[in-house]
mmCIF file with all atom_site columns, C-alpha atoms in Angstrom:
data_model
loop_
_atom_site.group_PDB
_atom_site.id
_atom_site.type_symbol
_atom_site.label_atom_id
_atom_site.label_alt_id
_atom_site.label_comp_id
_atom_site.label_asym_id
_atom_site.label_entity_id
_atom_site.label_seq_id
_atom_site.pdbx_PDB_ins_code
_atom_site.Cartn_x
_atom_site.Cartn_y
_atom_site.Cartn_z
_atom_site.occupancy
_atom_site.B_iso_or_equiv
_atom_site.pdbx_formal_charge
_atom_site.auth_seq_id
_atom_site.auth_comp_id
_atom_site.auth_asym_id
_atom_site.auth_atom_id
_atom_site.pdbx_PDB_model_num
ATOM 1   C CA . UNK A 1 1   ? 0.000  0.000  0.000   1.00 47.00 ? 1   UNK A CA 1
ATOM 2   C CA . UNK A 1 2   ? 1.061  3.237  -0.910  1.00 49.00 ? 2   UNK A CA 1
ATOM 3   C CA . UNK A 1 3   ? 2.640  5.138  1.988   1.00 49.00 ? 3   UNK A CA 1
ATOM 4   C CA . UNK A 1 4   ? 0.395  8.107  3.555   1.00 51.00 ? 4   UNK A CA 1
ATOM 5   C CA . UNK A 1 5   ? 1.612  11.202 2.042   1.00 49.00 ? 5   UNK A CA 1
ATOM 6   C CA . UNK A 1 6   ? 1.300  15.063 3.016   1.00 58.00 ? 6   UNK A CA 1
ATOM 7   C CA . UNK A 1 7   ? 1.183  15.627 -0.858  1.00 78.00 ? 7   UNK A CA 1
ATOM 8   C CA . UNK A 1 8   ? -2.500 15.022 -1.153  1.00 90.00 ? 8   UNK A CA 1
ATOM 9   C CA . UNK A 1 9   ? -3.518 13.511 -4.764  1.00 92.00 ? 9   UNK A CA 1
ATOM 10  C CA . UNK A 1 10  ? -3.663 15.953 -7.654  1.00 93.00 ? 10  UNK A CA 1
ATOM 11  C CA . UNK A 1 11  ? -6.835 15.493 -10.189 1.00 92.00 ? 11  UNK A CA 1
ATOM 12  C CA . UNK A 1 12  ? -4.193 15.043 -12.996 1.00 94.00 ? 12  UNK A CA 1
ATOM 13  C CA . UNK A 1 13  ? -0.774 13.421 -12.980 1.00 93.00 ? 13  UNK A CA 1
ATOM 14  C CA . UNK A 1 14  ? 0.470  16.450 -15.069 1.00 94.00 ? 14  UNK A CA 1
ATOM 15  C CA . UNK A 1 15  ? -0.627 18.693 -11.236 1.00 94.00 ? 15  UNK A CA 1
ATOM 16  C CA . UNK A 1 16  ? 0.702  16.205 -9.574  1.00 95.00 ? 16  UNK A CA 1
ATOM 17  C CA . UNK A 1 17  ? 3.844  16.746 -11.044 1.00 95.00 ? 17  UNK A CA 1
ATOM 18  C CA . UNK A 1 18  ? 3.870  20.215 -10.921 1.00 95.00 ? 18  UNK A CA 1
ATOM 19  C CA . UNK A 1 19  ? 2.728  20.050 -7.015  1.00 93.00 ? 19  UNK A CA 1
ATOM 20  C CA . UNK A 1 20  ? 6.371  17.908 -6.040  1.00 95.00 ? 20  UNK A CA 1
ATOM 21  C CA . UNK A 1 21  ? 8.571  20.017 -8.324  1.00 94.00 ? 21  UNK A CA 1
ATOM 22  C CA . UNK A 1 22  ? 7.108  23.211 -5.839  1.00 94.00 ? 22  UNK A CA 1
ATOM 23  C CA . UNK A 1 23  ? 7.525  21.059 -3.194  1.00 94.00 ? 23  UNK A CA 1
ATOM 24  C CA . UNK A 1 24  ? 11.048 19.304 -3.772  1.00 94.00 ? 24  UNK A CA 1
ATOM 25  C CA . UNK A 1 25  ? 10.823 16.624 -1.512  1.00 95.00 ? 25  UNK A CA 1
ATOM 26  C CA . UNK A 1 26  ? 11.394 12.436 -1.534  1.00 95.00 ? 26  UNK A CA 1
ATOM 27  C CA . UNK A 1 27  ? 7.711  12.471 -0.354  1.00 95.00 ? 27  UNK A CA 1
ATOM 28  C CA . UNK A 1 28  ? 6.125  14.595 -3.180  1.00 95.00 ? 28  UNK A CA 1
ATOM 29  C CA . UNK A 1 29  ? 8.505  12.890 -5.780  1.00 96.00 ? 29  UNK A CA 1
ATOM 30  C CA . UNK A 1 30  ? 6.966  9.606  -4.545  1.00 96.00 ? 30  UNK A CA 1
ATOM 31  C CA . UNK A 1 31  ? 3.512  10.636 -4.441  1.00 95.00 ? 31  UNK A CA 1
ATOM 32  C CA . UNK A 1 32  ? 3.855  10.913 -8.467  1.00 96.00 ? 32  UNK A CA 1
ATOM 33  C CA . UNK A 1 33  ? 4.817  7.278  -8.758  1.00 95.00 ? 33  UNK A CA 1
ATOM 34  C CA . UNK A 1 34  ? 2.387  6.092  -5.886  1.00 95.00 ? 34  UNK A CA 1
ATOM 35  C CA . UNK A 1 35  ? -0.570 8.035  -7.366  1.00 96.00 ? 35  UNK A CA 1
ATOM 36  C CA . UNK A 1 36  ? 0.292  7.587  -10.978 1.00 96.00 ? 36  UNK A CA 1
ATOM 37  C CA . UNK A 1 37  ? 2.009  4.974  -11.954 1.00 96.00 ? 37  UNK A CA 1
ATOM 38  C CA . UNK A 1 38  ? 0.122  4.587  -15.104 1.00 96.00 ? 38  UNK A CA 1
ATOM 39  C CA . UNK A 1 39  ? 2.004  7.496  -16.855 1.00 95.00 ? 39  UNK A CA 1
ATOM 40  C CA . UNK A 1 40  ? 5.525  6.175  -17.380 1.00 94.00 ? 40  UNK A CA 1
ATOM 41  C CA . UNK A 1 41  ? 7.326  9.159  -18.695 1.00 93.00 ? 41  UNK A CA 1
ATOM 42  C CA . UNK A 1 42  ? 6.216  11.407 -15.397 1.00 95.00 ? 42  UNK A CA 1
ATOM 43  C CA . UNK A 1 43  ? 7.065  8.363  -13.009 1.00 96.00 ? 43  UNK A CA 1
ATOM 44  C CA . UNK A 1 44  ? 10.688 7.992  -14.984 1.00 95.00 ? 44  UNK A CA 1
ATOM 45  C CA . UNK A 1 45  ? 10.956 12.429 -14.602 1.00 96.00 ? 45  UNK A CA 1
ATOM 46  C CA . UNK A 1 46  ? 10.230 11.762 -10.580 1.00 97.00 ? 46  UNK A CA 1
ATOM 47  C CA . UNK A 1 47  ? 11.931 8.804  -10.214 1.00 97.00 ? 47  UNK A CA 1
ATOM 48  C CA . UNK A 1 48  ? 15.293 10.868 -11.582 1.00 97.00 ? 48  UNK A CA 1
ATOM 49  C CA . UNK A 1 49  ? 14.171 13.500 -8.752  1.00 97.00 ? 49  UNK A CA 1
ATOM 50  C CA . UNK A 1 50  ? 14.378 11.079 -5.805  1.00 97.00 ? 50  UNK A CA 1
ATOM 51  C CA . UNK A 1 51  ? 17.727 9.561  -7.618  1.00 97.00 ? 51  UNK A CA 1
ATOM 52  C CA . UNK A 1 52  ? 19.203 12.753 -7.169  1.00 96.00 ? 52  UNK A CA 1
ATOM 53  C CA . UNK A 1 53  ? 17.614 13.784 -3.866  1.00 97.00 ? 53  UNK A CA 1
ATOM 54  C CA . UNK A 1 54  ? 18.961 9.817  -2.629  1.00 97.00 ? 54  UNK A CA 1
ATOM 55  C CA . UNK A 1 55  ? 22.332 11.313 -4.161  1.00 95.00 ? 55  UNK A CA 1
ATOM 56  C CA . UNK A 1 56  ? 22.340 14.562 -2.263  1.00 94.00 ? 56  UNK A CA 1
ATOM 57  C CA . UNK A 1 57  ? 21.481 12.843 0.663   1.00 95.00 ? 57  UNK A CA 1
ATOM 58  C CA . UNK A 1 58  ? 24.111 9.832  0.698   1.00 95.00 ? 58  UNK A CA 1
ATOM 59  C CA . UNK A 1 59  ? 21.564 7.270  0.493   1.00 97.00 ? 59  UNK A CA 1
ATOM 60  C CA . UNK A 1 60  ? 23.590 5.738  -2.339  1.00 97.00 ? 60  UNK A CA 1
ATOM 61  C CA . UNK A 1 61  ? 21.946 1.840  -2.107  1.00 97.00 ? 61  UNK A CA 1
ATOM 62  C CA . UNK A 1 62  ? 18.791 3.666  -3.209  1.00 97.00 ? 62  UNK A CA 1
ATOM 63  C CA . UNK A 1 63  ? 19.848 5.983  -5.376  1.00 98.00 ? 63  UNK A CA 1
ATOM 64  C CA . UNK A 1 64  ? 21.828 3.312  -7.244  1.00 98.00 ? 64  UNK A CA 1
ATOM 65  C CA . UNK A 1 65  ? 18.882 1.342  -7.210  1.00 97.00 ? 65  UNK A CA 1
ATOM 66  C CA . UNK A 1 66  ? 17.414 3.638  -9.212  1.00 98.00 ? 66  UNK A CA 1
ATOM 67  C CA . UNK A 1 67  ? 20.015 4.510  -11.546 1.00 98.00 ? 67  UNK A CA 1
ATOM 68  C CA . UNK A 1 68  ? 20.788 0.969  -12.371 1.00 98.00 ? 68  UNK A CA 1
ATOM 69  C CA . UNK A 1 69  ? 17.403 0.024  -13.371 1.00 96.00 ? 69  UNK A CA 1
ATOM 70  C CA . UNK A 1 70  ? 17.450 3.573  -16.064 1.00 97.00 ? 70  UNK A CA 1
ATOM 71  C CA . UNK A 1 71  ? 20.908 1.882  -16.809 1.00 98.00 ? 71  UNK A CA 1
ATOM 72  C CA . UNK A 1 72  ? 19.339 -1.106 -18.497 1.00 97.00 ? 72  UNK A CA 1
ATOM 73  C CA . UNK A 1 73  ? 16.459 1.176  -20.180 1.00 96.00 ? 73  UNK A CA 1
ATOM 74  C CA . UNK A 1 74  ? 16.176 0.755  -23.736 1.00 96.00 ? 74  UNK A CA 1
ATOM 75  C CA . UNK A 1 75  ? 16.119 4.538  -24.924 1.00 96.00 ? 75  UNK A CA 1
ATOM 76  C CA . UNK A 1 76  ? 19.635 6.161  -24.744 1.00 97.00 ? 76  UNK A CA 1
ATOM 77  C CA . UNK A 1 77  ? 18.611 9.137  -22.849 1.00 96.00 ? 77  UNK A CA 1
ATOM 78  C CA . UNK A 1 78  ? 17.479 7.420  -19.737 1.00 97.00 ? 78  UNK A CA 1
ATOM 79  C CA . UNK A 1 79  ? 19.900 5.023  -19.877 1.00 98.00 ? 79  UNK A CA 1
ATOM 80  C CA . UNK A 1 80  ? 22.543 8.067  -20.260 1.00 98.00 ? 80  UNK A CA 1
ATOM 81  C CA . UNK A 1 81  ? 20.904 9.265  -17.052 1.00 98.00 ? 81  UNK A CA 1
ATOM 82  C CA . UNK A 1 82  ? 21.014 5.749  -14.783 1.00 98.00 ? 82  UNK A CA 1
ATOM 83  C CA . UNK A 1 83  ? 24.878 5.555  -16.114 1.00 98.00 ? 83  UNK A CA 1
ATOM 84  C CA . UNK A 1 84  ? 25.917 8.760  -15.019 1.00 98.00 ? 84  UNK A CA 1
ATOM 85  C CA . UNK A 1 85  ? 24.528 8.025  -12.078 1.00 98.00 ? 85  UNK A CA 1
ATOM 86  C CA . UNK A 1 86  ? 25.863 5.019  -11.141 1.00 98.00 ? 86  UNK A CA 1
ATOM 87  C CA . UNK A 1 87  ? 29.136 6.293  -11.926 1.00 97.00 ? 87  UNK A CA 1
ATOM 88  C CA . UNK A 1 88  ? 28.738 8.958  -9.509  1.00 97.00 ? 88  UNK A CA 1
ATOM 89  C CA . UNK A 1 89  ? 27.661 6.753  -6.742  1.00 98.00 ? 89  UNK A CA 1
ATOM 90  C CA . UNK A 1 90  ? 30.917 4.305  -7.373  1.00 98.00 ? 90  UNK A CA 1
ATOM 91  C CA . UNK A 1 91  ? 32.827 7.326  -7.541  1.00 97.00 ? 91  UNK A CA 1
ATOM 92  C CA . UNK A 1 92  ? 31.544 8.540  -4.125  1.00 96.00 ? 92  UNK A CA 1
ATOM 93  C CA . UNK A 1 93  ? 31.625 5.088  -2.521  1.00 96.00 ? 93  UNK A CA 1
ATOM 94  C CA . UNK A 1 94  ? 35.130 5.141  -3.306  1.00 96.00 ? 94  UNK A CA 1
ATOM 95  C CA . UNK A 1 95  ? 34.981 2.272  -5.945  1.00 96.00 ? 95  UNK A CA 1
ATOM 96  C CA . UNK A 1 96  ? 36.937 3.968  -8.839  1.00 94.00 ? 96  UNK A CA 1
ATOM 97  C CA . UNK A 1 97  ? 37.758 1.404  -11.334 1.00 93.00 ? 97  UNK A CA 1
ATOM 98  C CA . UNK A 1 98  ? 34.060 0.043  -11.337 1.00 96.00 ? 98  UNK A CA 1
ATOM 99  C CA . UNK A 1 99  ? 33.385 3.594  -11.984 1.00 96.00 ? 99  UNK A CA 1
ATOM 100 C CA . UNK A 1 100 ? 35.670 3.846  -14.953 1.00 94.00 ? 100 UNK A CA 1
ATOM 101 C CA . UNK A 1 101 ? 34.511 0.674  -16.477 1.00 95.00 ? 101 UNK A CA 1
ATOM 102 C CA . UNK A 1 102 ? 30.761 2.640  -15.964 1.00 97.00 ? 102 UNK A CA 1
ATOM 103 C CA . UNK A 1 103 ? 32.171 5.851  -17.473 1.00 96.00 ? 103 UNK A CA 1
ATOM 104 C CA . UNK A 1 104 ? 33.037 3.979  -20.612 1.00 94.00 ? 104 UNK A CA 1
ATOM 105 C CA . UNK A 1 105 ? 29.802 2.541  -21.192 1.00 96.00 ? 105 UNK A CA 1
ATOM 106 C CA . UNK A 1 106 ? 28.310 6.232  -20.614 1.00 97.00 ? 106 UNK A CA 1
ATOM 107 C CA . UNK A 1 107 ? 30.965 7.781  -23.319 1.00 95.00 ? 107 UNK A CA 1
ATOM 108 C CA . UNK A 1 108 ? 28.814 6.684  -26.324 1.00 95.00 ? 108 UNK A CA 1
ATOM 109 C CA . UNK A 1 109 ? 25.570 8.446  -25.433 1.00 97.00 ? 109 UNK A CA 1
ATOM 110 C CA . UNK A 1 110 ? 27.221 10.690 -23.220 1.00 95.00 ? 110 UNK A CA 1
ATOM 111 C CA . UNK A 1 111 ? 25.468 13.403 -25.796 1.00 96.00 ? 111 UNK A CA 1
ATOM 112 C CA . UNK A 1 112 ? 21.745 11.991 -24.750 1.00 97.00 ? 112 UNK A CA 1
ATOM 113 C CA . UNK A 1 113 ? 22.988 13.202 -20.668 1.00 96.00 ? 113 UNK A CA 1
ATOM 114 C CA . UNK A 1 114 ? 20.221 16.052 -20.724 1.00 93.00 ? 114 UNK A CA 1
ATOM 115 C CA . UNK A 1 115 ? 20.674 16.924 -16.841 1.00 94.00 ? 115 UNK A CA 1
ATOM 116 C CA . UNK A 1 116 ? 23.103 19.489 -16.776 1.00 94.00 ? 116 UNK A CA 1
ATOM 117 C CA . UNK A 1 117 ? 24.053 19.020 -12.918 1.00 94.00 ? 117 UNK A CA 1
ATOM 118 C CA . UNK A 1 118 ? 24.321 15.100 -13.699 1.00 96.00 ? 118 UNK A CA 1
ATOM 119 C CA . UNK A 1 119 ? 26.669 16.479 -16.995 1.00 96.00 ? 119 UNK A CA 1
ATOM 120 C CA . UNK A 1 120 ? 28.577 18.606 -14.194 1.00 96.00 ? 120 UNK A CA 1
ATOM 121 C CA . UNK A 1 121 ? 29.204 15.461 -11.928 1.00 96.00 ? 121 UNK A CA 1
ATOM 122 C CA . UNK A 1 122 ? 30.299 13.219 -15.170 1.00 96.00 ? 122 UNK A CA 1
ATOM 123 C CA . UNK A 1 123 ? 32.953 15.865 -15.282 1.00 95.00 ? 123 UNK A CA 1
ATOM 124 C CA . UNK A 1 124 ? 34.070 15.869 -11.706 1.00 96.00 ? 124 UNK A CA 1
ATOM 125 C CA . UNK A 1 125 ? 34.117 11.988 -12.019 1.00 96.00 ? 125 UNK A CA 1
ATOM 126 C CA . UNK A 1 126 ? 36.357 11.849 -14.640 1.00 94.00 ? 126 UNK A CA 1
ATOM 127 C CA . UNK A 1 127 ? 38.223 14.082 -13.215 1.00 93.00 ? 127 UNK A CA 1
ATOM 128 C CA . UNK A 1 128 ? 38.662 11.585 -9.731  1.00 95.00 ? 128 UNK A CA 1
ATOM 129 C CA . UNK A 1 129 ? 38.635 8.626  -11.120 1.00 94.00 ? 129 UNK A CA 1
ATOM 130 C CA . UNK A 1 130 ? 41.909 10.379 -13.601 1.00 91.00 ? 130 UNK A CA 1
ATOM 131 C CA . UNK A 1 131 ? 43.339 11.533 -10.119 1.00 92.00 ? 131 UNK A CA 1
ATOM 132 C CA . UNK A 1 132 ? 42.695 8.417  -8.701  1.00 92.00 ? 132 UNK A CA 1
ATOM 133 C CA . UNK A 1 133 ? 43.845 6.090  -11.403 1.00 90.00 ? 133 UNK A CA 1
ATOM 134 C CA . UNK A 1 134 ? 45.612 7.563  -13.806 1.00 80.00 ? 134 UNK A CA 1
ATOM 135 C CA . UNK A 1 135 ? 44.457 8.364  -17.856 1.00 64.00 ? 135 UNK A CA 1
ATOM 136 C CA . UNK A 1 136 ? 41.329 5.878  -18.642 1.00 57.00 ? 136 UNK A CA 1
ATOM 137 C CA . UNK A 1 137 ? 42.239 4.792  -21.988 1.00 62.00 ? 137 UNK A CA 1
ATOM 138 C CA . UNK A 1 138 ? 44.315 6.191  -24.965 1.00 63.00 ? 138 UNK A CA 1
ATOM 139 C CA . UNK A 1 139 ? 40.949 6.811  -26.504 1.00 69.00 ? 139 UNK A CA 1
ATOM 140 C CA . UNK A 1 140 ? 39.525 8.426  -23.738 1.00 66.00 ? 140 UNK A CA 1
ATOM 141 C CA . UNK A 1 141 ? 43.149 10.825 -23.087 1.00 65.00 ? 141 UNK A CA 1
ATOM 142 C CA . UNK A 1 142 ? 42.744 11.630 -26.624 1.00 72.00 ? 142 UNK A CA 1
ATOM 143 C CA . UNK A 1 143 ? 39.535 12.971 -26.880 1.00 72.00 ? 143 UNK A CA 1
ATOM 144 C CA . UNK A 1 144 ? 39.350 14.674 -23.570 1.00 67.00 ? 144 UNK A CA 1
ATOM 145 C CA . UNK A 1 145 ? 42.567 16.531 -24.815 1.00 71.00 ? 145 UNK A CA 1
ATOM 146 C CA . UNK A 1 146 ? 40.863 17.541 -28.100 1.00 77.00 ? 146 UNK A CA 1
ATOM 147 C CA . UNK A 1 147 ? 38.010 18.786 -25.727 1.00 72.00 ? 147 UNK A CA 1
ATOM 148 C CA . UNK A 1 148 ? 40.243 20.766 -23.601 1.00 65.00 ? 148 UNK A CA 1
ATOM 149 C CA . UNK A 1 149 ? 42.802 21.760 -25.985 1.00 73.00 ? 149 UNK A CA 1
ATOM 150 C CA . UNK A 1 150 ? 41.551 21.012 -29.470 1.00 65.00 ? 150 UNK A CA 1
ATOM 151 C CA . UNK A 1 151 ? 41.279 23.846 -32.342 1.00 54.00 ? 151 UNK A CA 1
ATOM 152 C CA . UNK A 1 152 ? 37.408 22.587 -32.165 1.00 51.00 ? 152 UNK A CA 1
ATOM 153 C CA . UNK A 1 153 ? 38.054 20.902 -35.758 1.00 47.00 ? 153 UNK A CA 1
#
């Protein structure tokens, strides 16, 4: 049973959704998948809410709960999302190399990773796990030096 929820249920999952993004909590992100989870595309837009809220809040077994079931999504731009975020979490936990070996499974759809804070953390995960382990792979080196160095051609 759904849990009992200060965000009271909306007439339309479209207010629903509007009602947690003014509100900002785990609880109002929830009550859009408790109260509609008929309408996949606004469950999947609050389920990357709580993932992030989890994230903020170092509750990284449920945040990576969440990411690693967008991870195995079929369209590129969730699955871009649950990636990032899993890398992030191994990052945080501490567990570079899985991280890396994440990373490189993000780098071909990197360009579907719509979030720009979850863009901003990619960066600062490359940039740890680098610290941490040294250049991923010549590819990798490569390109990130065209991106920081390149002519742009």
């Amino acid at each position: 049973a759904a849990p009992m929820s200060a965000t009271a249920r909306q007439p339309s999952a479209l207010r629903q959704y509007y009602q947690a993004s003014k509100i900002g909590t785990e609880e109002a992100w929830r009550s859009v998948i408790d109260y509609y989870p008929d309408k996949p595309h606004l469950v999947q837009k609050a389920e990357e809410q709580l993932a992030q809220i989890y994230l903020r809040e170092g509750k990284y077994d449920q945040a990576m709960e969440i990411f690693s079931r967008m991870a195995d999504d079929p369209d590129e731009a969730v699955r871009a999302f649950g990636l990032a975020g899993q890398c992030g979490v191994l990052t945080l936990q501490g567990r570079y190399r899985e991280s890396a070996a994440v990373v490189d499974q993000l780098w071909p759809i990197r360009g579907k990773l719509e979030n720009w804070h979850m863009q901003r953390m990619v960066e600062a995960v490359i940039e740890k796990n680098r610290a941490e382990l040294g250049p991923q792979s010549p590819e990798q080196l490569e390109q990130w030096l065209d991106e920081q160095f390149g002519d742009g051609s």
